[in-house]
Amino acid sequence: MNIMTIHPSPSSGRTGLQYQSEKTQRLLPIGAPLVDQRLQGGIAQDGLHEFFAADHSDATAAAAFAMLMALRLPETATHILWVSGDKERQASGRLYAAGLAQMGADPARLLMVQAPDVRDALRAAADGIRSKAAGAVILEAQGHARLIDLTSTRRLVLAAREAGVLALLVRGDAVPMPSAAITRWQVRSAPSLPLPGNVPGFATFDINLLRHRGGIAPFAARVTWDHGDKIFHDAPLSGGLSASSAGGTTDPELRRQSA
Amino acid sequence: MRLVACDTAALGLGMTPGMALADARARVPDLAVFDHDPQADRQLLEWLADGCERYTPSCALDPPQGLILDISGCAHIFGGTEAALARDLKMRMRHHGLTARVALGATPDSARAKARFGVRTINALPVRALDCDAKVHNALERAGLKTIGDLAGRPRAAFAARFGKDCGRRLARLLEEEDPRITPRRAVPVIRVTLNFAEPVARTQDVMAAITHLAQQGAILLQERGEGGRRFEISLFRSDGHVARLAVDTGTPTRDAALLDRLFGERIDTLSDPLDPGFGYDMIHMTVPRSESLVPVQAGLESKVDIKAEKAALTDRLSVRLGPERIRHFHTGNSHIPERAAFERPAQAGLPSTSWATPQMQEPQMRPFRLFDPPQPVEVTALLPDGPPRQFRWRRHVHLVHSVEGPERIVAEWWRRPAGHEPGKGGPTRDYYRVEDSEGRRFWLFRHGLYGETGDPRWYLHGLFA
């Protein structure tokens, strides 16, 4: 297996899995000031991040949010590698390039990989991360996937750090399992601010930071995507809630730890 | 029922092809008879032809029982003489329990006739070897011209005038005066490198080492031509005659031996049924059936990563492992029908489209993030028959519509239909609605057909927005 050859860089040494201090970390700001303030600048640009759906019908929102995070990367010639399986395509349709173009993506920079199963998808993602062609690698594996565990995610984390690639793991409606990802998010599709004439507005998400390896407290926020500037903006939470701590109660792993 | 073919023993007993089965049984009651299976005969011939590619890349089938090999310039591998090659071929055929009659000739026709009639010289061939009409053969024999040798000395013009131009040409080909090239069953590759083994190799590591060596040799040959291969094939010749073929395709022309080595390693790893070396491979070929020009380029002074090359390498690698159709690019389609407006094609087949519509600043997204193909049927409740949906049921879940935009009317491509220009025959029009439900999820629904166009239009969910 090629994945076996990944080694942490010598400098990371024994503390290879520890969240590194901000000085060495390149951070990718989300754009929404309230969220970035909470995140102390943004999410690690060379790390693995997980996106879970709040509900099985939010799987598309989780996938779309991951794609938009990849679009947040500064414009370069590198590609975005989207790895998914036969199962995901069957359940939630294919990526629609005309729609992606309207979201601000350049479909010419997207490379689609449809793997037959999770094992091949993981290998393809690892290859993509190590290849210098990809600036971001998105792996979509919905539902129960036993192969996506602490070991396989750690491999992805180490490969991403070494290559400086943004690795995003879309887990859809899966139950959160232990993983080495730097952040874990829960994404839910949120009502958009209607445009004049009660017309559905811009893409809006309720995001919920479930855990952060750097010790940032969980919080919830509502953000809306601006495809013109490729940036997220803060959107008011309905019911007068501000971006406040929502606790980690929705994450079974955290719940187990605190118990 | 009649006999189609007999083996040597049967021929010895007086059986001949074409004989009635009843007659044959009457003469030899315990005759072993099998059903004629032309398909299997053909497959055996193909299999033999595969094996014969160890001698030459140019090999043609001569059904029902013949193979024609063009061995020009191929004999040096077998000790330099054609006769040594023929001996080797005969020996291998015997190992398979096949009786082969091998004949060498300067033209395919003369070799074929010599093998078929079992004679050593052209002059000794009977006139039937011309393979013309039976009438022609009879006429010649009646005139006392029994062999090709008899015909060879005679004036050719008179022969052609009497029996036709076609017979004249056949005679010229038999007499090795005219050389028609054979049409090989597989295209003769641009480049072919061969490795022979005195002892058959069986271990995968040894095979890989041989492939590495061949890739290096092939790279040198490609460099001399200023070309890079788009497809590379490895043929593994097992000592018992079986041939295994492995092929890798690359998205861009390449002659990078290290890359080829990796791709073939990947290919062997992902074989659904692993290589069966049996008693070992005694010959390995690498051919380059497809190549394109590849000019050396100067690398920049700064150590910049060549993203194009990196991407091509990644695409090739994944394509070899997962299959080329699983690694895809996006392309624009020349159509306003949503599912045809954007589609995917294998990344190795070419570069992606670059002409995508740029997003409108103030407009929300009009096209979904994901598209269902085919669209998913939904049950919709609307206040008015041709109005926007109020609620819909998809995957056993009811969604209440909170806000809606539409319809965006997309007419069917009537010009694709036989009588599409006539009213009502252009196909159902679609009315698309962009819909947000009470929980904040955004959908793309359409009604397939207007009221009046179809009796009871169905509703479908075509896509999901971010």
XYZ file of C-alpha atoms in Angstrom:
725
model
C 0.000 0.000 0.000
C 1.275 3.382 -0.909
C -0.376 5.050 2.025
C 1.982 3.212 4.344
C 4.886 5.259 3.113
C 3.624 8.499 4.591
C 5.777 9.619 7.472
C 5.385 12.673 9.614
C 7.979 15.279 8.906
C 10.922 15.003 11.310
C 10.124 18.299 12.954
C 6.730 17.143 14.149
C 8.353 14.207 15.922
C 6.386 12.616 18.706
C 3.945 15.414 18.955
C 2.958 14.902 15.354
C -0.703 14.835 16.158
C -0.742 17.819 18.449
C -2.318 20.914 17.089
C 0.584 23.127 16.227
C 0.891 26.632 17.514
C -0.577 29.396 15.419
C 2.794 30.726 14.380
C 3.553 27.745 12.167
C -0.018 27.203 11.059
C -1.389 28.680 7.872
C -4.971 29.576 8.596
C -7.794 29.783 6.113
C -10.329 32.389 7.226
C -13.979 31.614 6.587
C -14.638 35.282 5.988
C -17.463 35.811 8.426
C -15.906 38.026 11.160
C -17.801 36.463 14.083
C -16.757 32.944 13.090
C -13.146 33.850 12.356
C -12.923 35.607 15.693
C -14.106 32.444 17.409
C -11.663 30.351 15.393
C -8.824 32.774 16.168
C -8.222 33.371 12.492
C -9.688 30.449 10.610
C -9.202 26.745 10.048
C -5.851 25.131 9.333
C -5.138 25.273 5.627
C -2.970 22.155 5.727
C -5.195 19.956 7.823
C -8.128 17.594 7.726
C -11.588 18.883 8.555
C -14.758 16.870 8.930
C -18.259 17.931 7.974
C -21.278 16.095 9.269
C -24.868 16.711 8.331
C -27.296 17.548 11.100
C -29.930 15.419 9.457
C -29.922 12.984 6.561
C -31.497 15.614 4.302
C -28.627 17.979 5.097
C -26.016 15.780 3.420
C -26.061 18.123 0.429
C -25.506 21.120 2.695
C -22.468 19.441 4.282
C -21.029 18.601 0.859
C -21.728 22.097 -0.468
C -20.157 23.726 2.592
C -16.997 21.668 2.125
C -16.864 22.672 -1.536
C -17.283 26.326 -0.606
C -14.486 26.052 1.962
C -12.252 24.721 -0.822
C -13.272 27.726 -2.922
C -12.103 29.978 -0.089
C -8.523 28.991 -0.898
C -6.579 31.712 -2.685
C -6.793 31.441 -6.472
C -3.969 29.312 -7.827
C -3.519 26.938 -10.711
C -4.023 23.934 -8.447
C -7.041 21.719 -8.758
C -9.803 20.666 -6.449
C -10.091 16.911 -6.297
C -13.556 15.643 -5.434
C -13.536 11.976 -4.443
C -16.821 10.226 -3.879
C -18.168 6.712 -4.168
C -20.800 4.989 -6.232
C -23.083 5.048 -3.198
C -22.957 8.835 -2.803
C -23.652 9.417 -6.468
C -26.571 7.037 -6.343
C -28.075 8.674 -3.257
C -27.517 12.354 -3.840
C -27.016 12.850 -7.558
C -24.040 14.121 -9.466
C -22.165 17.381 -9.047
C -23.649 19.820 -11.506
C -20.979 21.904 -13.144
C -23.332 24.692 -14.274
C -24.400 25.120 -10.652
C -20.817 24.963 -9.400
C -19.871 27.730 -11.812
C -22.648 29.872 -10.314
C -21.332 29.161 -6.824
C -18.037 30.720 -7.844
C -16.108 27.559 -8.708
C -14.187 27.102 -11.924
C -15.328 23.680 -13.171
C -12.178 23.409 -15.309
C -10.193 23.198 -12.087
C -12.285 20.379 -10.677
C -11.278 16.773 -11.039
C -13.936 14.199 -10.217
C -13.035 10.759 -8.936
C -15.767 8.208 -8.494
C -14.383 5.299 -6.528
C -16.194 1.978 -6.304
C -15.892 1.791 -2.513
C -14.561 3.579 0.557
C -11.220 1.806 0.476
C -10.449 2.992 -3.047
C -11.820 6.437 -2.226
C -9.413 6.743 0.717
C -6.486 5.681 -1.438
C -7.452 8.083 -4.203
C -7.767 10.919 -1.670
C -4.361 10.117 -0.189
C -2.844 10.078 -3.683
C -4.502 13.390 -4.431
C -3.178 14.970 -1.250
C 0.360 13.857 -1.988
C 0.176 14.967 -5.615
C 1.173 18.580 -6.062
C -1.682 19.057 -8.511
C -4.371 19.427 -5.864
C -4.810 22.431 -3.605
C -7.789 20.873 -1.902
C -9.039 17.315 -1.699
C -12.619 16.608 -0.728
C -13.528 13.066 0.189
C -17.205 12.319 0.407
C -18.115 9.156 2.277
C -21.632 9.152 3.594
C -23.201 6.746 5.993
C -21.456 4.109 8.012
C -17.860 3.568 6.811
C -15.795 1.360 9.098
C -12.620 2.106 7.155
C -12.708 5.781 8.048
C -11.269 5.467 11.533
C -8.564 7.014 13.664
C -5.788 5.351 11.640
C -6.963 6.286 8.174
C -7.823 9.863 9.141
C -4.431 10.226 10.837
C -2.788 9.211 7.587
C -4.769 11.878 5.774
C -3.854 14.470 8.433
C -0.149 13.707 8.154
C -0.228 13.675 4.357
C -2.163 16.952 4.290
C 0.279 18.620 6.665
C 3.277 17.434 4.680
C 1.821 18.532 1.357
C 0.155 21.689 2.663
C -3.154 20.631 1.171
C -6.605 21.385 2.517
C -8.261 18.002 3.113
C -11.992 17.955 3.710
C -13.966 14.925 4.713
C -17.709 15.038 4.042
C -19.389 12.449 6.191
C -23.023 13.375 5.539
C -25.385 11.767 7.966
C -22.773 9.425 9.461
C -22.458 9.030 13.222
C -19.277 10.824 14.370
C -16.539 8.324 15.207
C -13.092 8.975 16.695
C -10.891 10.640 14.115
C -7.713 12.643 13.845
C -9.343 15.574 12.062
C -8.403 19.035 13.279
C -11.925 20.354 13.317
C -15.308 18.695 13.170
C -18.338 20.604 11.989
C -22.001 19.914 11.843
C -23.687 21.597 8.923
C -27.360 22.261 8.444
C -29.112 24.046 5.644
C -30.612 27.262 7.006
C -33.461 29.430 5.717
C -32.063 32.085 3.462
C -32.932 35.735 3.748
C -35.707 35.953 1.128
C -35.129 38.361 -1.715
C -37.858 40.783 -2.849
C -40.931 38.860 -3.959
C -40.377 36.095 -1.403
C -37.772 34.456 -3.591
C -35.234 32.012 -2.096
C -32.000 33.872 -1.439
C -28.325 33.070 -1.129
C -27.015 29.769 0.218
C -27.149 29.879 4.009
C -25.830 27.353 6.498
C -26.078 26.758 10.214
C -22.618 25.593 11.161
C -21.768 24.085 14.478
C -18.179 23.518 15.555
C -18.335 20.216 17.420
C -14.676 19.871 18.310
C -11.361 21.515 17.651
C -7.971 19.971 18.341
C -6.601 23.360 19.264
C -9.004 23.579 22.156
C -11.361 26.200 20.779
C -14.729 25.877 22.439
C -17.634 24.605 20.365
C -19.966 27.242 18.998
C -22.761 27.665 16.493
C -23.116 30.278 13.804
C -25.123 31.037 10.717
C -23.240 32.034 7.593
C -24.304 32.885 4.099
C -22.220 32.435 0.950
C -21.408 35.342 -1.310
C -20.468 33.779 -4.661
C -19.320 37.087 -6.105
C -16.487 37.604 -3.646
C -16.234 33.909 -2.677
C -16.592 34.700 0.981
C -18.930 33.765 3.820
C -20.823 36.493 5.650
C -22.401 36.360 9.068
C -26.129 35.911 8.924
C -28.390 36.558 11.881
C -29.495 33.370 13.610
C -33.229 33.060 13.754
C -34.775 33.455 17.197
C -32.317 36.142 18.245
C -29.457 33.730 19.013
C -26.015 35.122 18.472
C -22.914 33.098 17.715
C -22.801 31.542 21.129
C -21.572 28.368 22.667
C -23.817 25.472 21.785
C -21.956 22.909 23.846
C -20.653 19.616 22.563
C -23.705 17.623 23.370
C -24.400 16.667 19.771
C -21.043 14.940 19.445
C -21.241 11.444 20.936
C -17.475 11.194 21.185
C -17.204 14.323 23.284
C -20.137 13.253 25.377
C -18.346 10.001 26.097
C -15.201 11.822 27.100
C -16.985 14.137 29.474
C -18.927 11.293 31.086
C -24.810 -34.932 -41.518
C -21.367 -34.760 -42.986
C -17.805 -34.797 -41.767
C -16.249 -31.337 -41.675
C -12.720 -32.180 -40.581
C -10.766 -35.359 -39.848
C -7.583 -35.964 -37.894
C -4.594 -37.856 -39.256
C -5.783 -41.219 -37.951
C -9.183 -40.787 -39.598
C -7.604 -39.772 -42.879
C -5.556 -42.966 -42.681
C -8.769 -44.954 -42.423
C -10.095 -43.402 -45.605
C -12.307 -40.743 -44.109
C -12.396 -37.426 -45.968
C -14.029 -34.129 -45.135
C -17.403 -33.876 -46.824
C -18.183 -37.560 -46.416
C -21.652 -38.441 -45.125
C -21.621 -39.439 -41.472
C -23.680 -42.576 -42.202
C -21.093 -43.761 -44.738
C -18.245 -43.074 -42.353
C -20.018 -44.948 -39.542
C -20.636 -47.856 -41.913
C -16.924 -48.125 -42.588
C -15.679 -47.476 -39.055
C -18.435 -48.226 -36.546
C -16.549 -46.882 -33.504
C -15.717 -43.545 -35.111
C -15.425 -40.753 -32.564
C -17.516 -37.814 -33.780
C -17.916 -34.318 -32.305
C -20.243 -31.492 -33.259
C -18.724 -28.900 -35.524
C -18.158 -25.699 -33.546
C -16.886 -22.937 -35.862
C -16.895 -20.459 -32.993
C -14.496 -22.572 -30.935
C -12.306 -23.176 -33.993
C -12.104 -19.465 -34.516
C -11.230 -18.866 -30.869
C -8.476 -21.466 -31.010
C -7.102 -19.785 -34.096
C -7.180 -16.394 -32.363
C -5.438 -17.888 -29.358
C -2.745 -19.362 -31.589
C -2.369 -16.030 -33.348
C -1.825 -14.358 -29.949
C 0.912 -16.850 -29.227
C 2.465 -16.327 -32.664
C 3.033 -12.681 -31.836
C 6.178 -13.894 -30.148
C 7.614 -14.245 -33.652
C 6.289 -11.147 -35.347
C 3.952 -8.253 -34.601
C 2.336 -8.706 -38.005
C 0.134 -11.758 -37.926
C -3.075 -12.403 -39.867
C -5.762 -15.054 -39.604
C -6.477 -17.212 -42.643
C -9.707 -18.926 -41.638
C -10.660 -21.637 -41.176
C -7.324 -23.210 -40.346
C -4.476 -20.962 -41.343
C -2.287 -18.281 -39.883
C -0.073 -16.016 -41.973
C 2.919 -14.443 -40.268
C 5.032 -11.742 -41.845
C 8.473 -12.609 -40.515
C 10.496 -10.157 -42.564
C 13.346 -9.093 -40.321
C 12.208 -11.192 -37.392
C 14.374 -14.280 -37.818
C 17.482 -12.909 -36.106
C 15.987 -13.665 -32.693
C 15.839 -17.353 -33.577
C 19.386 -17.958 -34.687
C 19.203 -15.991 -37.885
C 17.419 -18.355 -40.218
C 13.766 -18.578 -41.105
C 14.017 -22.329 -40.926
C 14.978 -22.141 -37.231
C 11.947 -19.981 -36.589
C 9.730 -22.443 -38.439
C 11.178 -25.329 -36.428
C 10.474 -23.505 -33.161
C 6.908 -22.809 -34.283
C 6.356 -26.416 -35.300
C 7.701 -27.674 -32.000
C 5.422 -25.404 -29.985
C 2.407 -26.490 -32.013
C 3.293 -30.116 -31.407
C 3.358 -29.456 -27.656
C -0.276 -28.437 -27.920
C -1.145 -31.624 -29.816
C -1.613 -29.731 -33.061
C -0.223 -30.799 -36.396
C 1.126 -27.749 -38.144
C 2.253 -27.563 -41.724
C 4.673 -24.714 -41.985
C 5.811 -23.301 -45.280
C 7.919 -20.270 -46.069
C 7.378 -18.100 -49.067
C 8.274 -14.698 -50.419
C 4.600 -13.753 -50.667
C 1.703 -14.708 -48.422
C -0.026 -16.551 -51.306
C 2.926 -18.771 -52.144
C 3.543 -19.658 -48.489
C -0.125 -20.389 -48.015
C -0.350 -22.601 -51.129
C 2.789 -24.498 -50.210
C 1.470 -25.177 -46.710
C -1.943 -26.162 -47.982
C -0.754 -28.592 -50.650
C 2.275 -29.809 -48.720
C 4.801 -29.241 -51.491
C 8.225 -27.687 -51.248
C 8.485 -25.721 -54.484
C 6.062 -23.469 -56.246
C 6.483 -25.258 -59.541
C 5.215 -28.484 -58.026
C 1.940 -26.910 -56.912
C -1.168 -28.220 -58.683
C -3.199 -25.670 -60.655
C -5.868 -25.897 -57.967
C -3.535 -23.759 -55.866
C -4.623 -20.799 -58.008
C -7.867 -20.896 -56.019
C -9.905 -19.765 -59.027
C -13.118 -21.232 -60.334
C -13.368 -25.040 -60.660
C -14.029 -24.427 -64.362
C -10.672 -22.735 -64.764
C -8.904 -25.590 -63.005
C -10.640 -28.176 -65.185
C -9.879 -26.265 -68.362
C -6.198 -25.974 -67.464
C -5.907 -29.641 -66.549
C -7.650 -30.660 -69.741
C -5.144 -28.599 -71.648
C -2.399 -30.622 -69.990
C -1.264 -27.893 -67.657
C -1.221 -29.789 -64.364
C 1.133 -27.723 -62.229
C 1.958 -24.082 -61.621
C 5.375 -24.883 -63.086
C 3.675 -25.656 -66.397
C 1.974 -22.279 -66.347
C 5.012 -20.309 -65.240
C 6.852 -20.596 -68.533
C 3.887 -19.675 -70.724
C 3.061 -16.200 -71.986
C 1.117 -14.415 -69.251
C -0.953 -12.180 -71.538
C -2.637 -15.057 -73.289
C -3.416 -16.699 -69.952
C -4.990 -13.543 -68.608
C -6.971 -13.043 -71.837
C -8.357 -16.577 -71.674
C -9.127 -16.875 -67.955
C -9.472 -13.292 -66.793
C -7.301 -10.699 -65.108
C -8.024 -12.106 -61.663
C -6.460 -15.468 -62.491
C -3.440 -13.695 -63.935
C -2.965 -11.765 -60.711
C -3.315 -14.892 -58.607
C -0.666 -16.587 -60.689
C 1.684 -13.623 -60.270
C 1.206 -13.740 -56.509
C 1.857 -17.485 -56.403
C 4.986 -17.031 -58.462
C 6.201 -14.391 -55.991
C 6.154 -11.680 -58.626
C 3.609 -9.527 -56.839
C 3.657 -9.059 -53.082
C 0.344 -8.163 -51.466
C 0.893 -7.173 -47.847
C -1.105 -9.016 -45.249
C -3.512 -7.136 -43.047
C -2.364 -7.832 -39.502
C -5.118 -8.618 -37.027
C -3.709 -6.064 -34.597
C -2.198 -2.804 -35.736
C 1.562 -3.109 -35.943
C 2.865 -1.002 -33.065
C 5.102 1.992 -33.514
C 7.643 0.589 -31.144
C 8.245 -2.905 -29.897
C 10.890 -4.013 -27.441
C 11.422 -7.617 -26.520
C 13.060 -9.494 -23.715
C 13.773 -13.221 -24.078
C 14.521 -15.477 -21.175
C 16.533 -18.676 -21.348
C 14.750 -19.794 -18.192
C 11.107 -18.785 -17.805
C 10.484 -16.219 -15.073
C 7.524 -16.623 -12.778
C 7.892 -14.253 -9.835
C 6.093 -10.942 -10.031
C 9.229 -9.098 -8.916
C 11.176 -10.550 -11.849
C 8.382 -9.617 -14.227
C 8.396 -6.085 -12.821
C 12.162 -5.876 -13.229
C 11.778 -6.949 -16.856
C 9.068 -4.330 -17.384
C 11.353 -1.667 -15.922
C 14.065 -2.693 -18.346
C 11.661 -2.654 -21.301
C 10.278 0.717 -20.278
C 13.793 2.162 -20.288
C 14.520 0.704 -23.707
C 11.181 1.917 -25.042
C 11.864 5.379 -23.651
C 15.135 5.544 -25.579
C 13.427 4.534 -28.819
C 10.654 7.064 -28.246
C 13.190 9.764 -27.556
C 14.936 9.033 -30.851
C 11.646 9.538 -32.649
C 10.799 12.652 -30.623
C 7.595 11.021 -29.510
C 5.802 10.004 -26.378
C 3.440 7.044 -26.029
C -0.220 7.396 -25.196
C -0.772 3.675 -24.758
C 1.672 1.018 -23.634
C 1.058 -2.701 -23.794
C 2.939 -5.489 -22.139
C 2.516 -8.996 -23.574
C 3.617 -11.801 -21.305
C 4.239 -14.967 -23.313
C 3.897 -18.039 -21.166
C 6.013 -21.001 -22.170
C 2.863 -23.057 -22.770
C 1.640 -20.644 -25.434
C -0.750 -18.533 -23.380
C -0.405 -14.765 -23.696
C -1.406 -12.262 -21.023
C -1.719 -8.617 -21.983
C -1.573 -5.565 -19.759
C -2.166 -2.091 -21.054
C -1.932 1.362 -19.546
C -3.171 4.579 -21.110
C -1.792 7.964 -20.361
C -3.562 11.275 -20.695
C -0.553 13.030 -22.179
C 2.270 11.598 -24.312
C 5.064 10.349 -22.101
C 8.362 8.499 -22.246
C 9.124 8.622 -18.559
C 10.358 5.134 -17.702
C 9.863 5.634 -13.961
C 6.263 6.702 -14.517
C 5.565 3.696 -16.765
C 7.108 1.453 -14.183
C 4.751 2.852 -11.546
C 1.704 2.614 -13.793
C 2.390 -1.010 -14.677
C 3.001 -1.796 -11.012
C -0.384 -0.244 -10.266
C -1.960 -2.187 -13.113
C -0.644 -5.518 -11.848
C -1.800 -4.695 -8.311
C -5.334 -4.004 -9.449
C -5.845 -7.004 -11.750
C -9.149 -8.610 -10.864
C -7.647 -12.042 -11.464
C -3.945 -11.954 -10.646
C -1.306 -12.923 -13.169
C -0.987 -16.670 -13.487
C 2.576 -17.330 -14.571
C 2.063 -21.106 -14.773
C 5.494 -22.491 -15.579
C 6.793 -19.008 -16.218
C 7.077 -16.452 -18.983
C 9.784 -17.038 -21.547
C 9.314 -13.782 -23.420
C 8.025 -10.314 -22.552
C 7.176 -7.630 -25.093
C 6.417 -4.023 -24.649
C 4.670 -2.280 -27.508
C 3.578 1.290 -28.005
C 0.504 1.122 -30.236
C -0.293 4.825 -29.952
C 2.181 7.670 -29.781
C 2.186 11.398 -30.264
C 4.947 13.890 -30.784
C 6.601 15.033 -27.585
C 9.171 17.777 -27.792
C 11.516 18.221 -24.869
C 10.724 21.393 -22.952
C 13.088 23.403 -20.915
C 12.283 23.550 -17.241
C 12.093 27.025 -15.741
C 15.022 28.352 -13.803
C 13.005 28.639 -10.614
C 12.063 25.311 -9.115
C 8.366 25.727 -9.779
C 6.089 22.713 -9.610
C 4.682 21.819 -12.998
C 1.044 21.486 -12.028
C -0.033 20.305 -15.481
C 2.422 17.408 -15.373
C 1.518 16.622 -11.782
C -2.151 16.540 -12.680
C -1.546 14.327 -15.708
C 0.434 11.932 -13.518
C -2.317 11.846 -10.888
C -4.995 11.302 -13.539
C -3.057 8.463 -15.155
C -2.355 6.832 -11.868
C -5.973 6.917 -10.718
C -7.227 5.951 -14.182
C -5.050 2.857 -14.228
C -6.198 1.866 -10.789
C -9.909 2.657 -10.938
C -10.574 2.669 -14.684
C -10.419 5.717 -16.979
C -14.176 6.355 -16.859
C -14.065 6.994 -13.108
C -11.760 10.025 -13.302
C -13.689 12.799 -14.972
C -13.682 16.398 -16.068
C -16.624 18.698 -16.593
C -17.689 19.723 -20.060
C -20.243 22.184 -21.341
C -22.880 20.789 -23.647
C -24.419 22.772 -26.455
C -27.922 22.510 -25.083
C -30.303 24.388 -22.827
C -31.698 21.176 -21.328
C -30.090 21.155 -17.863
C -28.815 17.570 -17.860
C -27.199 18.093 -21.263
C -25.810 21.555 -20.531
C -23.048 20.149 -18.343
C -21.734 16.627 -18.432
C -18.672 14.640 -17.447
C -16.081 12.907 -19.594
C -13.033 10.801 -18.732
C -10.167 13.096 -17.804
C -7.772 11.169 -20.039
C -9.915 11.905 -23.094
C -9.063 15.591 -23.136
C -8.975 18.899 -21.354
C -12.087 20.229 -19.592
C -14.219 23.025 -20.998
C -13.111 26.440 -19.864
C -16.062 28.518 -21.049
C -18.324 28.533 -18.024
C -20.823 31.241 -17.272
C -19.534 33.553 -14.560
C -21.876 34.054 -11.597
C -24.171 37.058 -11.463
C -23.251 39.210 -8.477
C -26.704 40.143 -7.208
C -28.513 37.018 -8.317
C -28.754 33.928 -6.173
C -27.815 30.616 -7.756
C -30.198 29.613 -10.507
C -28.688 26.157 -11.089
C -28.343 23.498 -8.386
C -25.211 22.176 -6.722
C -26.262 18.608 -7.410
C -28.376 17.177 -10.168
C -30.362 13.970 -10.175
C -30.054 12.025 -13.380
C -32.716 10.777 -13.954
C -34.901 13.271 -12.050
C -36.668 11.917 -8.981
C -40.474 11.773 -9.074
C -42.186 13.737 -6.293
C -45.791 14.231 -5.248
C -46.671 17.898 -5.353
C -49.645 19.866 -4.072
C -50.262 23.172 -5.813
C -53.047 25.708 -5.291
C -53.615 26.158 -8.999
C -53.080 23.445 -11.600
C -50.346 25.417 -13.326
C -49.194 27.291 -10.226
C -46.102 26.906 -8.081
C -45.917 24.022 -5.611
C -47.192 24.520 -2.052
C -45.828 21.320 -0.613
C -44.204 18.168 -1.924
C -43.309 14.715 -0.742
C -39.849 13.352 -1.530
C -38.357 10.196 -0.086
C -41.255 9.780 2.355
C -40.774 13.237 3.783
C -43.195 16.132 3.317
C -41.622 19.528 2.618
C -43.694 22.682 3.060
C -42.727 25.321 0.552
C -41.686 28.570 2.231
C -40.584 30.650 -0.694
C -40.537 29.946 -4.388
C -39.275 31.401 -7.625
C -40.521 30.393 -10.999
C -41.465 29.146 -13.383
C -38.387 29.094 -15.542
C -39.792 27.562 -18.661
C -37.525 25.216 -20.612
C -38.913 23.957 -23.882
C -38.032 20.488 -25.086
C -35.623 20.141 -27.991
C -38.356 19.753 -30.594
C -35.849 19.603 -33.449
C -34.621 16.275 -32.189
C -38.042 14.696 -32.664
C -39.321 13.257 -35.938
C -42.383 15.550 -36.233
C -41.299 18.034 -33.570
C -42.140 21.148 -35.562
C -45.839 20.283 -35.604
C -47.862 21.741 -32.747
C -48.080 19.451 -29.729
C -45.431 17.042 -30.908
C -42.310 18.813 -29.683
C -42.222 17.008 -26.368
C -43.353 18.218 -22.956
C -42.216 21.632 -21.736
C -40.656 21.837 -18.286
C -41.587 24.513 -15.761
C -38.769 24.806 -13.239
C -39.289 26.210 -9.740
C -36.607 27.150 -7.279
C -38.083 26.267 -3.920
C -37.063 26.697 -0.291
C -38.861 24.614 2.301
C -39.754 25.614 5.847
C -36.527 24.077 7.200
C -34.313 26.067 4.879
C -33.451 23.447 2.267
C -33.442 24.527 -1.330
C -34.702 22.342 -4.168
C -35.120 22.518 -7.913
C -38.473 21.092 -8.988
C -40.115 20.939 -12.360
C -43.486 20.083 -13.775
C -43.071 17.930 -16.849
C -45.566 19.284 -19.314
C -47.993 22.189 -19.323
C -51.693 21.719 -18.745
C -53.078 21.263 -22.208
C -49.868 19.665 -23.441
C -50.317 16.545 -21.390
C -53.321 15.366 -19.434
C -51.814 14.980 -16.003
C -48.318 16.493 -15.764
C -45.923 14.768 -13.356
C -43.600 16.607 -10.982
C -39.942 15.825 -10.553
C -37.107 16.889 -8.277
C -34.146 17.653 -10.508
C -31.540 19.089 -8.204
C -30.491 20.264 -4.769
C -29.100 23.700 -4.030
C -26.398 24.463 -1.511
